[in-house]
JSON list of C-alpha atoms in Angstrom, two decimals:
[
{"chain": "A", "resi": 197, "resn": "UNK", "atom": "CA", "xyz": [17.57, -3.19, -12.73]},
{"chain": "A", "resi": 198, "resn": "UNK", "atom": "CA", "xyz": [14.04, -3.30, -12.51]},
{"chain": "A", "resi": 199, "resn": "UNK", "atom": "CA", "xyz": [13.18, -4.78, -8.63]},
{"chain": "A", "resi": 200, "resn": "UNK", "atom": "CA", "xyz": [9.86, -6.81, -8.65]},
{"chain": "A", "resi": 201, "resn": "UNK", "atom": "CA", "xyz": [7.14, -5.10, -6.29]},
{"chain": "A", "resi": 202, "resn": "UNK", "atom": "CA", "xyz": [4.32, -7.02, -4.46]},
{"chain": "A", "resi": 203, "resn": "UNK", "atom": "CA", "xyz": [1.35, -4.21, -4.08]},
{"chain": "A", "resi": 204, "resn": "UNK", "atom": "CA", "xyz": [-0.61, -5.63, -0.77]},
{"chain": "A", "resi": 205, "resn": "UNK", "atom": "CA", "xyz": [-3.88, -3.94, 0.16]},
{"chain": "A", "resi": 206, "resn": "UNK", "atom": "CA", "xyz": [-6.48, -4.46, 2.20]},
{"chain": "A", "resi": 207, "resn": "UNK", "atom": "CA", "xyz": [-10.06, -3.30, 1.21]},
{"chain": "A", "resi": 208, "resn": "UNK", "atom": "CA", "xyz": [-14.03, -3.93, 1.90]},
{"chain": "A", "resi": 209, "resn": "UNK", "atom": "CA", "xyz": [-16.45, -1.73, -0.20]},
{"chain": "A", "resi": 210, "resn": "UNK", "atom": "CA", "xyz": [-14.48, 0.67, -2.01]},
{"chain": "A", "resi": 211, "resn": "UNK", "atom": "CA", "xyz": [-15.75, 0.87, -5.54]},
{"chain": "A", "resi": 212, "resn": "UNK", "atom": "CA", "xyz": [-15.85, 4.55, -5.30]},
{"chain": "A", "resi": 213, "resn": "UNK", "atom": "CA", "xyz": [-12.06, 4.74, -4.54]},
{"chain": "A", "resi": 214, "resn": "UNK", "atom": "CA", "xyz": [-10.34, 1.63, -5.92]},
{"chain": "A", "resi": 215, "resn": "UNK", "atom": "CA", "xyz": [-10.35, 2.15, -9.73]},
{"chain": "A", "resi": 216, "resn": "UNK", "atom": "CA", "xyz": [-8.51, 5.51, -9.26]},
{"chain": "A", "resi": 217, "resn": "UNK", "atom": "CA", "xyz": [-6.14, 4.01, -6.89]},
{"chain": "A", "resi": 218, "resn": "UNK", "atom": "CA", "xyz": [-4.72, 0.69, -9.47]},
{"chain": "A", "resi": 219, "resn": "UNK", "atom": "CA", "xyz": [-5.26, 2.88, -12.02]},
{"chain": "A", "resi": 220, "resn": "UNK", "atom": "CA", "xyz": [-2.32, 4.97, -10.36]},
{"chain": "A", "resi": 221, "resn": "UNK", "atom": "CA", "xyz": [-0.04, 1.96, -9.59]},
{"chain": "A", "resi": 222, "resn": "UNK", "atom": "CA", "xyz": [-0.71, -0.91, -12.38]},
{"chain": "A", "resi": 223, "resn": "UNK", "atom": "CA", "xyz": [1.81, -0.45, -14.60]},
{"chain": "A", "resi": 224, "resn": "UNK", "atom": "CA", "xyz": [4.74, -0.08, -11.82]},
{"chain": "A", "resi": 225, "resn": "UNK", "atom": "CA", "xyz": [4.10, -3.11, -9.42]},
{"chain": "A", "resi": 226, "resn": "UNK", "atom": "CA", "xyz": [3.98, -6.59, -10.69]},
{"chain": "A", "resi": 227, "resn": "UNK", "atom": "CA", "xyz": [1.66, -8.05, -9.07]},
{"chain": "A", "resi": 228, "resn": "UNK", "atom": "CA", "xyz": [-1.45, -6.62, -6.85]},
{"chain": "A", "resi": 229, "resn": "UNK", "atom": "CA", "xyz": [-2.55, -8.75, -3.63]},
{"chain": "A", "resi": 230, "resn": "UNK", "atom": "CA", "xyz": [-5.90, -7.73, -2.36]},
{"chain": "A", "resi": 231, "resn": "UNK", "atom": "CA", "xyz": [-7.32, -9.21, 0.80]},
{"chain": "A", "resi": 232, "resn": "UNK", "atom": "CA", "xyz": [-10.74, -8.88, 0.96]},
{"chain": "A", "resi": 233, "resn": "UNK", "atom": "CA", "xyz": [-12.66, -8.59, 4.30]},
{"chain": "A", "resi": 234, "resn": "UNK", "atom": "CA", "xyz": [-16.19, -8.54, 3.37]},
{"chain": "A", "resi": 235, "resn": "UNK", "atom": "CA", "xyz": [-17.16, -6.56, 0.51]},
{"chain": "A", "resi": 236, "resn": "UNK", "atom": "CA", "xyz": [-21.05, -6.25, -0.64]},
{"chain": "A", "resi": 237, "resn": "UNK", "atom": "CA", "xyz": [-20.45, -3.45, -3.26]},
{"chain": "A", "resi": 238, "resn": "UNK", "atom": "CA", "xyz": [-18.13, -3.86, -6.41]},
{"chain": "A", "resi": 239, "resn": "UNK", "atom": "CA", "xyz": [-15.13, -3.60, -4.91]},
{"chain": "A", "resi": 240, "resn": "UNK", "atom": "CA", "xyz": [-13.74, -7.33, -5.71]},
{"chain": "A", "resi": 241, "resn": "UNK", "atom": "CA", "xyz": [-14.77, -6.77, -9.50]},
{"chain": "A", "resi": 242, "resn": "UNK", "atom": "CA", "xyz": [-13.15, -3.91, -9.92]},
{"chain": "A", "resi": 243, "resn": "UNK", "atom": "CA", "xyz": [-9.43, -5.37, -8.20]},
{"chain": "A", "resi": 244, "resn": "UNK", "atom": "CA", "xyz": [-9.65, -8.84, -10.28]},
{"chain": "A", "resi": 245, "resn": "UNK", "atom": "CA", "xyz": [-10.71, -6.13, -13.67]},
{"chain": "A", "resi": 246, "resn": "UNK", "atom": "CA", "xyz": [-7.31, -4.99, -12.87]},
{"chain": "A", "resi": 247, "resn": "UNK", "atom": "CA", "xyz": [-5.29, -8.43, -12.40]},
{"chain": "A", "resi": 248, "resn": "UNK", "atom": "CA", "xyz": [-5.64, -8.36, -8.81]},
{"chain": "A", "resi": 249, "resn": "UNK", "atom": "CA", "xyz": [-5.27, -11.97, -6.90]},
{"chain": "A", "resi": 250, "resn": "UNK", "atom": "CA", "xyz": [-8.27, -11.70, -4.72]},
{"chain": "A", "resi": 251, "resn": "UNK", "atom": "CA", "xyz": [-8.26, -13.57, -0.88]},
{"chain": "A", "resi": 252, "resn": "UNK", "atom": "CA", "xyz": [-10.95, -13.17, 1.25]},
{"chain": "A", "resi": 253, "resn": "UNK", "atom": "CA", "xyz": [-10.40, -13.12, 5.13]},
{"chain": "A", "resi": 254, "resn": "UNK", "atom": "CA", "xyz": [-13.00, -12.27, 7.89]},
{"chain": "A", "resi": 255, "resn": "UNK", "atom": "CA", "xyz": [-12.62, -9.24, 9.82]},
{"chain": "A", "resi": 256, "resn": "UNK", "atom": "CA", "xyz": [-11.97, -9.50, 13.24]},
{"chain": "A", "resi": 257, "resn": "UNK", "atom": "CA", "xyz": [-12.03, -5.76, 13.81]},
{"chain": "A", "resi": 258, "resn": "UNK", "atom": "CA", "xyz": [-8.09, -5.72, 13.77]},
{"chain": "A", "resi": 259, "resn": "UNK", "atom": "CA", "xyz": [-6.04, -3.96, 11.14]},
{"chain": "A", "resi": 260, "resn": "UNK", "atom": "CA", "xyz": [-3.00, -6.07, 11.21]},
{"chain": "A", "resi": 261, "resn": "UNK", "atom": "CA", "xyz": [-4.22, -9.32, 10.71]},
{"chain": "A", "resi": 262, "resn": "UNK", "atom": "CA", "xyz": [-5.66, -8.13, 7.63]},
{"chain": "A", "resi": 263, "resn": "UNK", "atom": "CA", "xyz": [-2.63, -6.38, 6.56]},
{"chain": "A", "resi": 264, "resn": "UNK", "atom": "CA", "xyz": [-0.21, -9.69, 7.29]},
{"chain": "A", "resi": 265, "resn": "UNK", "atom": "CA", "xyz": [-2.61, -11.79, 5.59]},
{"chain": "A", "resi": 266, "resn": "UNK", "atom": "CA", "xyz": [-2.10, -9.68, 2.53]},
{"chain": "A", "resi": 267, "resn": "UNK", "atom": "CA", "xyz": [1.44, -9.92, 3.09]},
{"chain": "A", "resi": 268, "resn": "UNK", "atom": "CA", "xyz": [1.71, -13.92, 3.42]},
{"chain": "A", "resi": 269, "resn": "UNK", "atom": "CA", "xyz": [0.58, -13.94, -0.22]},
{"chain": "A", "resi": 270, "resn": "UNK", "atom": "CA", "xyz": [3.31, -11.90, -1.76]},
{"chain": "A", "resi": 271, "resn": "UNK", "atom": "CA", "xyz": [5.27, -13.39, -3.87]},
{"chain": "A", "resi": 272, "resn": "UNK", "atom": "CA", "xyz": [7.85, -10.83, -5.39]},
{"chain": "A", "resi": 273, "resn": "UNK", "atom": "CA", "xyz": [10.86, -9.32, -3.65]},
{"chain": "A", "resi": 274, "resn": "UNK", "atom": "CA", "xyz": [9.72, -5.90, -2.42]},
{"chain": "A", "resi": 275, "resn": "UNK", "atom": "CA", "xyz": [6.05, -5.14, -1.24]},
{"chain": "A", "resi": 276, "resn": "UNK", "atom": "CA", "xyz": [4.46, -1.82, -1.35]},
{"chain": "A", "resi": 277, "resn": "UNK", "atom": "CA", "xyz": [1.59, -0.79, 0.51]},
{"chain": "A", "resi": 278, "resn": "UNK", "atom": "CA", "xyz": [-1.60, 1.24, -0.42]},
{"chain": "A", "resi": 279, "resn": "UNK", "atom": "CA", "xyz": [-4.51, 1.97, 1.01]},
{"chain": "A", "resi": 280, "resn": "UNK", "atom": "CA", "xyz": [-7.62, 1.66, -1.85]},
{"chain": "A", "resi": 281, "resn": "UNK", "atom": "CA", "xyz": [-8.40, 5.17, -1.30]},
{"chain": "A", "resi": 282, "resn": "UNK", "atom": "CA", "xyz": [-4.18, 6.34, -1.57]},
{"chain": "A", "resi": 283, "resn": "UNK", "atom": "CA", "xyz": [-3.52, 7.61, -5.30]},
{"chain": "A", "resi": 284, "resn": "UNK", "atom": "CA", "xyz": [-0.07, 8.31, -7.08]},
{"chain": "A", "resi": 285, "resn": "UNK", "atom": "CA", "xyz": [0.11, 11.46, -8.93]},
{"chain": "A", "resi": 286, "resn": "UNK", "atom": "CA", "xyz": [1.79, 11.02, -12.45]},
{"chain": "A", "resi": 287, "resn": "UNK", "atom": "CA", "xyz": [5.08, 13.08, -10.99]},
{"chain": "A", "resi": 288, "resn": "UNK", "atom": "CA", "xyz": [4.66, 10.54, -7.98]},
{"chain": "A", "resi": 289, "resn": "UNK", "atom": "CA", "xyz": [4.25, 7.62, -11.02]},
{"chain": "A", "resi": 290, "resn": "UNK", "atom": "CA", "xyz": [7.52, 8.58, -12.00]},
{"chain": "A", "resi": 291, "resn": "UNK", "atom": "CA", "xyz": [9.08, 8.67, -8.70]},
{"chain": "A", "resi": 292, "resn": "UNK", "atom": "CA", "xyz": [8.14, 5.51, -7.81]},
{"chain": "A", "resi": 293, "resn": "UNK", "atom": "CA", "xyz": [9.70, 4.14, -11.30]},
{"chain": "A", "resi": 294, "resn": "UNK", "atom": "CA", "xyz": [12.72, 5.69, -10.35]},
{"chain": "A", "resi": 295, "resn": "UNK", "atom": "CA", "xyz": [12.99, 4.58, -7.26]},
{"chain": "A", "resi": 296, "resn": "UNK", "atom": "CA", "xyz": [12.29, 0.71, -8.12]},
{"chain": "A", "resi": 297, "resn": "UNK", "atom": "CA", "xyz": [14.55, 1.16, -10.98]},
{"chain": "A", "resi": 298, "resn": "UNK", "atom": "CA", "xyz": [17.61, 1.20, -8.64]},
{"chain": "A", "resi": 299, "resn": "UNK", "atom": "CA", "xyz": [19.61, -0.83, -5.87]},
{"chain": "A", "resi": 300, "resn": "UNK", "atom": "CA", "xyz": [17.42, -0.67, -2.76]},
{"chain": "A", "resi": 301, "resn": "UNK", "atom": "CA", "xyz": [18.81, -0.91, 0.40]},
{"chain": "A", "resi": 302, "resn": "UNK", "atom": "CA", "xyz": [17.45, -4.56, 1.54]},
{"chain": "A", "resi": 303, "resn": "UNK", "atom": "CA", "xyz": [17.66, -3.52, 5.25]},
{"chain": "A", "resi": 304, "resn": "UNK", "atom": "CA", "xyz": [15.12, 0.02, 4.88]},
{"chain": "A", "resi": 305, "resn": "UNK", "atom": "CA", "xyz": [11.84, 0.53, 5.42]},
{"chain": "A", "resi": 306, "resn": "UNK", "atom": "CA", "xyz": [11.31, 3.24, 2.90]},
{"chain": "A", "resi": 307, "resn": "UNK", "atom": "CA", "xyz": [8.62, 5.92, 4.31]},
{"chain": "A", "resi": 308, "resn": "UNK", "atom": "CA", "xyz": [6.76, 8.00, 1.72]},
{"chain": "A", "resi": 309, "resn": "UNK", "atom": "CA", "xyz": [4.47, 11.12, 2.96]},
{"chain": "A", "resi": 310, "resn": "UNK", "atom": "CA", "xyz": [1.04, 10.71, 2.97]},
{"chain": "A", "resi": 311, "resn": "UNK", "atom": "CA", "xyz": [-1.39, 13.64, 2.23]},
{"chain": "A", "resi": 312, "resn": "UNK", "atom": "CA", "xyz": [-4.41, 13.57, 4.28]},
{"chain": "A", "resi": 313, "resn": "UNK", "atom": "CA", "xyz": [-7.18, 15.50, 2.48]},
{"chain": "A", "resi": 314, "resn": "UNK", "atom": "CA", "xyz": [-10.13, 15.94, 4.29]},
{"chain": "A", "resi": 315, "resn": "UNK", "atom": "CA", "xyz": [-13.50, 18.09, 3.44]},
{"chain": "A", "resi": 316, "resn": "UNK", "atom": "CA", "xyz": [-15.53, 18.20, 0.56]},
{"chain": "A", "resi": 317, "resn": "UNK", "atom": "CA", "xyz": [-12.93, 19.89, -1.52]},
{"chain": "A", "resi": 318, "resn": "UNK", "atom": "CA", "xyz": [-8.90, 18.70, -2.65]},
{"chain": "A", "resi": 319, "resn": "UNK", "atom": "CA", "xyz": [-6.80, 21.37, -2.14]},
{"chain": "A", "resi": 320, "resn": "UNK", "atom": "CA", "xyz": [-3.77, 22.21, -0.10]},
{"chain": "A", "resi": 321, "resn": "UNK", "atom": "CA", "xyz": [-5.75, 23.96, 3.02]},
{"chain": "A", "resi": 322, "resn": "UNK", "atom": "CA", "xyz": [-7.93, 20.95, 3.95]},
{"chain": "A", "resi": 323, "resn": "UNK", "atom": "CA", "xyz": [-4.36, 18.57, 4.61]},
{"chain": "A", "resi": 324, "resn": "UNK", "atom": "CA", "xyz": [-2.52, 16.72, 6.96]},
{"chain": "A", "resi": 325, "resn": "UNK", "atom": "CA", "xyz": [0.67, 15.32, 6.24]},
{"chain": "A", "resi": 326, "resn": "UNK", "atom": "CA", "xyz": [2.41, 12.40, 7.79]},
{"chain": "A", "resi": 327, "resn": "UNK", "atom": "CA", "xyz": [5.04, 9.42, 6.99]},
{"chain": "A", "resi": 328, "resn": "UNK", "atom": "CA", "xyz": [4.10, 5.75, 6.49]},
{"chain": "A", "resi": 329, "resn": "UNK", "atom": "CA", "xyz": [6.28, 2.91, 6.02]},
{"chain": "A", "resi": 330, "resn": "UNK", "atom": "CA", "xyz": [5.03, 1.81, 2.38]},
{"chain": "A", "resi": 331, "resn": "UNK", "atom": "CA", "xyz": [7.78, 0.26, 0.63]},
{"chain": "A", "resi": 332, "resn": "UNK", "atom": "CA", "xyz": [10.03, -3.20, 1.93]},
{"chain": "A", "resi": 333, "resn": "UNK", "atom": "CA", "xyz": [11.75, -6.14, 1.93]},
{"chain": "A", "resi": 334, "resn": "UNK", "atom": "CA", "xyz": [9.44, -9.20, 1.06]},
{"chain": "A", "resi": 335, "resn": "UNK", "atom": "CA", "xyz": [10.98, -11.25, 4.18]},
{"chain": "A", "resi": 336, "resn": "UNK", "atom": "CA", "xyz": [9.22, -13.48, 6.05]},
{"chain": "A", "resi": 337, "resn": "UNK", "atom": "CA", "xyz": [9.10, -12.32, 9.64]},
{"chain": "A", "resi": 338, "resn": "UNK", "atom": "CA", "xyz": [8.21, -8.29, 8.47]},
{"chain": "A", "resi": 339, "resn": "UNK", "atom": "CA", "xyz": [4.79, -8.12, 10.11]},
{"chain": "A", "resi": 340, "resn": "UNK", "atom": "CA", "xyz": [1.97, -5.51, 11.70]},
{"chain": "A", "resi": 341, "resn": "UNK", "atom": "CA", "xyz": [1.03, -5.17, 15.12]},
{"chain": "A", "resi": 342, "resn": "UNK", "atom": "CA", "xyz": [-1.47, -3.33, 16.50]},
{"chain": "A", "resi": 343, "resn": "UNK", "atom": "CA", "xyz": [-5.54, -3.84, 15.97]},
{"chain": "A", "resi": 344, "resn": "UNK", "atom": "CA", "xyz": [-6.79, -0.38, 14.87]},
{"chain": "A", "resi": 345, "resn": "UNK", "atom": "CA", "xyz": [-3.23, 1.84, 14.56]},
{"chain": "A", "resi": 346, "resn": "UNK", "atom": "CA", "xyz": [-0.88, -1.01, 13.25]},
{"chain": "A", "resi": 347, "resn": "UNK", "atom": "CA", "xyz": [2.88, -0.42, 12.95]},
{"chain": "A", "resi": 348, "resn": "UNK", "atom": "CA", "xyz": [5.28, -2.44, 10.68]},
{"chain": "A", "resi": 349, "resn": "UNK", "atom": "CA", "xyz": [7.36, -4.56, 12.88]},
{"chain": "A", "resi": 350, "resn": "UNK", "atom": "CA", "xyz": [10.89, -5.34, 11.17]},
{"chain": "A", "resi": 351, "resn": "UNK", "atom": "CA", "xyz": [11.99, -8.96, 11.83]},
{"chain": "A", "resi": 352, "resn": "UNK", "atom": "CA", "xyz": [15.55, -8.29, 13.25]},
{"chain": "A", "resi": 353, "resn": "UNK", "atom": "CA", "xyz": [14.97, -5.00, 14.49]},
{"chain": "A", "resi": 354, "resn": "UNK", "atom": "CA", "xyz": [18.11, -4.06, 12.43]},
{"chain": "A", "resi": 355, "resn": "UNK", "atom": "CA", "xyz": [16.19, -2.20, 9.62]},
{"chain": "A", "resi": 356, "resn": "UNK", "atom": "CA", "xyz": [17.05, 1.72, 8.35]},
{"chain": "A", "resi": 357, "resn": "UNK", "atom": "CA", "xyz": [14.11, 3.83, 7.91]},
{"chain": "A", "resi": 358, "resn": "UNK", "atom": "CA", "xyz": [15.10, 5.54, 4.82]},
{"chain": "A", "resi": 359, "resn": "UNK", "atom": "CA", "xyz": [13.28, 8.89, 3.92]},
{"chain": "A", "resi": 360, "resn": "UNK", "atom": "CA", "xyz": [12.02, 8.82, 0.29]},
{"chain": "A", "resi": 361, "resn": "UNK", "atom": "CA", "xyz": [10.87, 11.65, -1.09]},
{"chain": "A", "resi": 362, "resn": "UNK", "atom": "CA", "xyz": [7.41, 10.35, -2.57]},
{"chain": "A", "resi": 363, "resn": "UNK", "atom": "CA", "xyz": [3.34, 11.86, -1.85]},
{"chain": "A", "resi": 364, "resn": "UNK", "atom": "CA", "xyz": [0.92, 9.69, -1.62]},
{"chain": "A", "resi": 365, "resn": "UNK", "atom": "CA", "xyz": [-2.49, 10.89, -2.02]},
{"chain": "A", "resi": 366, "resn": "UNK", "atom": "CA", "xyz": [-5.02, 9.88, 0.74]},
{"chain": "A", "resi": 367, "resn": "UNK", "atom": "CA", "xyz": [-8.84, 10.89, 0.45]},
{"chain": "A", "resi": 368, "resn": "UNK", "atom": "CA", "xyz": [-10.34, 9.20, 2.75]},
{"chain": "A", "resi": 369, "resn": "UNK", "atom": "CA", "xyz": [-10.73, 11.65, 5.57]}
]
């Protein structure tokens, strides 16, 4: 059982960071949602190169409404959630196959870590770690609040948060 996953992003000029991040994801989700919120570079090239359905959306400096926009125009029953500069490792690849390849609990949130790398060099002493809800039930009413720090807001309150055991790259620190 193979659950159908909704990859919602948000993005505005990142060229440098996109092609490594759908290169990482494109042949686990099935479909890729980028909202775009002003791009002058590349950047919506590169996302429709890879399949992406491109929306466009004017920034109103707030995270979330950028974010739920994304999510309005997903259209399979799970969506995941990636930043353009977030990268799966191949182990992480596999994970994520795994993971999608079995019954998900319809009431989780499922966190993954994120690995912060910051500096001029990627290695394990210039890190942060932290968790982020990435992975969740495509239901209408699952939204983000919040203009710059935005939190995932479960419809019912009634929703597990469900540790998964899954790194996400992040260089964009």
């Amino acid at each position: 059982m193979k659950n159908e996953v909704s990859l919602c992003m948000i993005v505005k000029n990142e060229e440098n960071y996109l092609p490594s991040c759908l290169n990482s994801i494109k042949d686990i989700v099935d479909e890729i949602i980028i909202v775009d919120t002003g791009s002058t570079d590349k950047t919506v090239d590169i996302a429709k190169s890879f399949g992406a359905k491109v929306y466009y959306f004017p920034w109103h400096n707030n995270f979330s409404e950028a974010r739920n926009e994304s999510l309005k125009h997903a259209t399979k029953d799970w969506i995941l959630i990636l930043d353009a500069d977030d990268e799966l490792s191949t182990k992480n690849q596999e994970n994520l196959k795994n993971l999608l390849n079995r019954q998900l609990d319809e009431n989780a949130i499922y966190y993954f870590e994120t690995l912060n790398y910051y500096g001029n060099i990627v290695d394990d002493n210039s890190i942060t770690i932290n968790l982020n809800p990435r992975l969740f039930k495509n239901n209408h009413g699952t939204h983000y609040e919040g203009e710059i720090h935005n939190q995932l807001v479960y419809s019912e309150n009634k929703y597990k948060a469900i540790y998964q055991l899954m790194q996400i790259n992040h260089y964009g620190y």
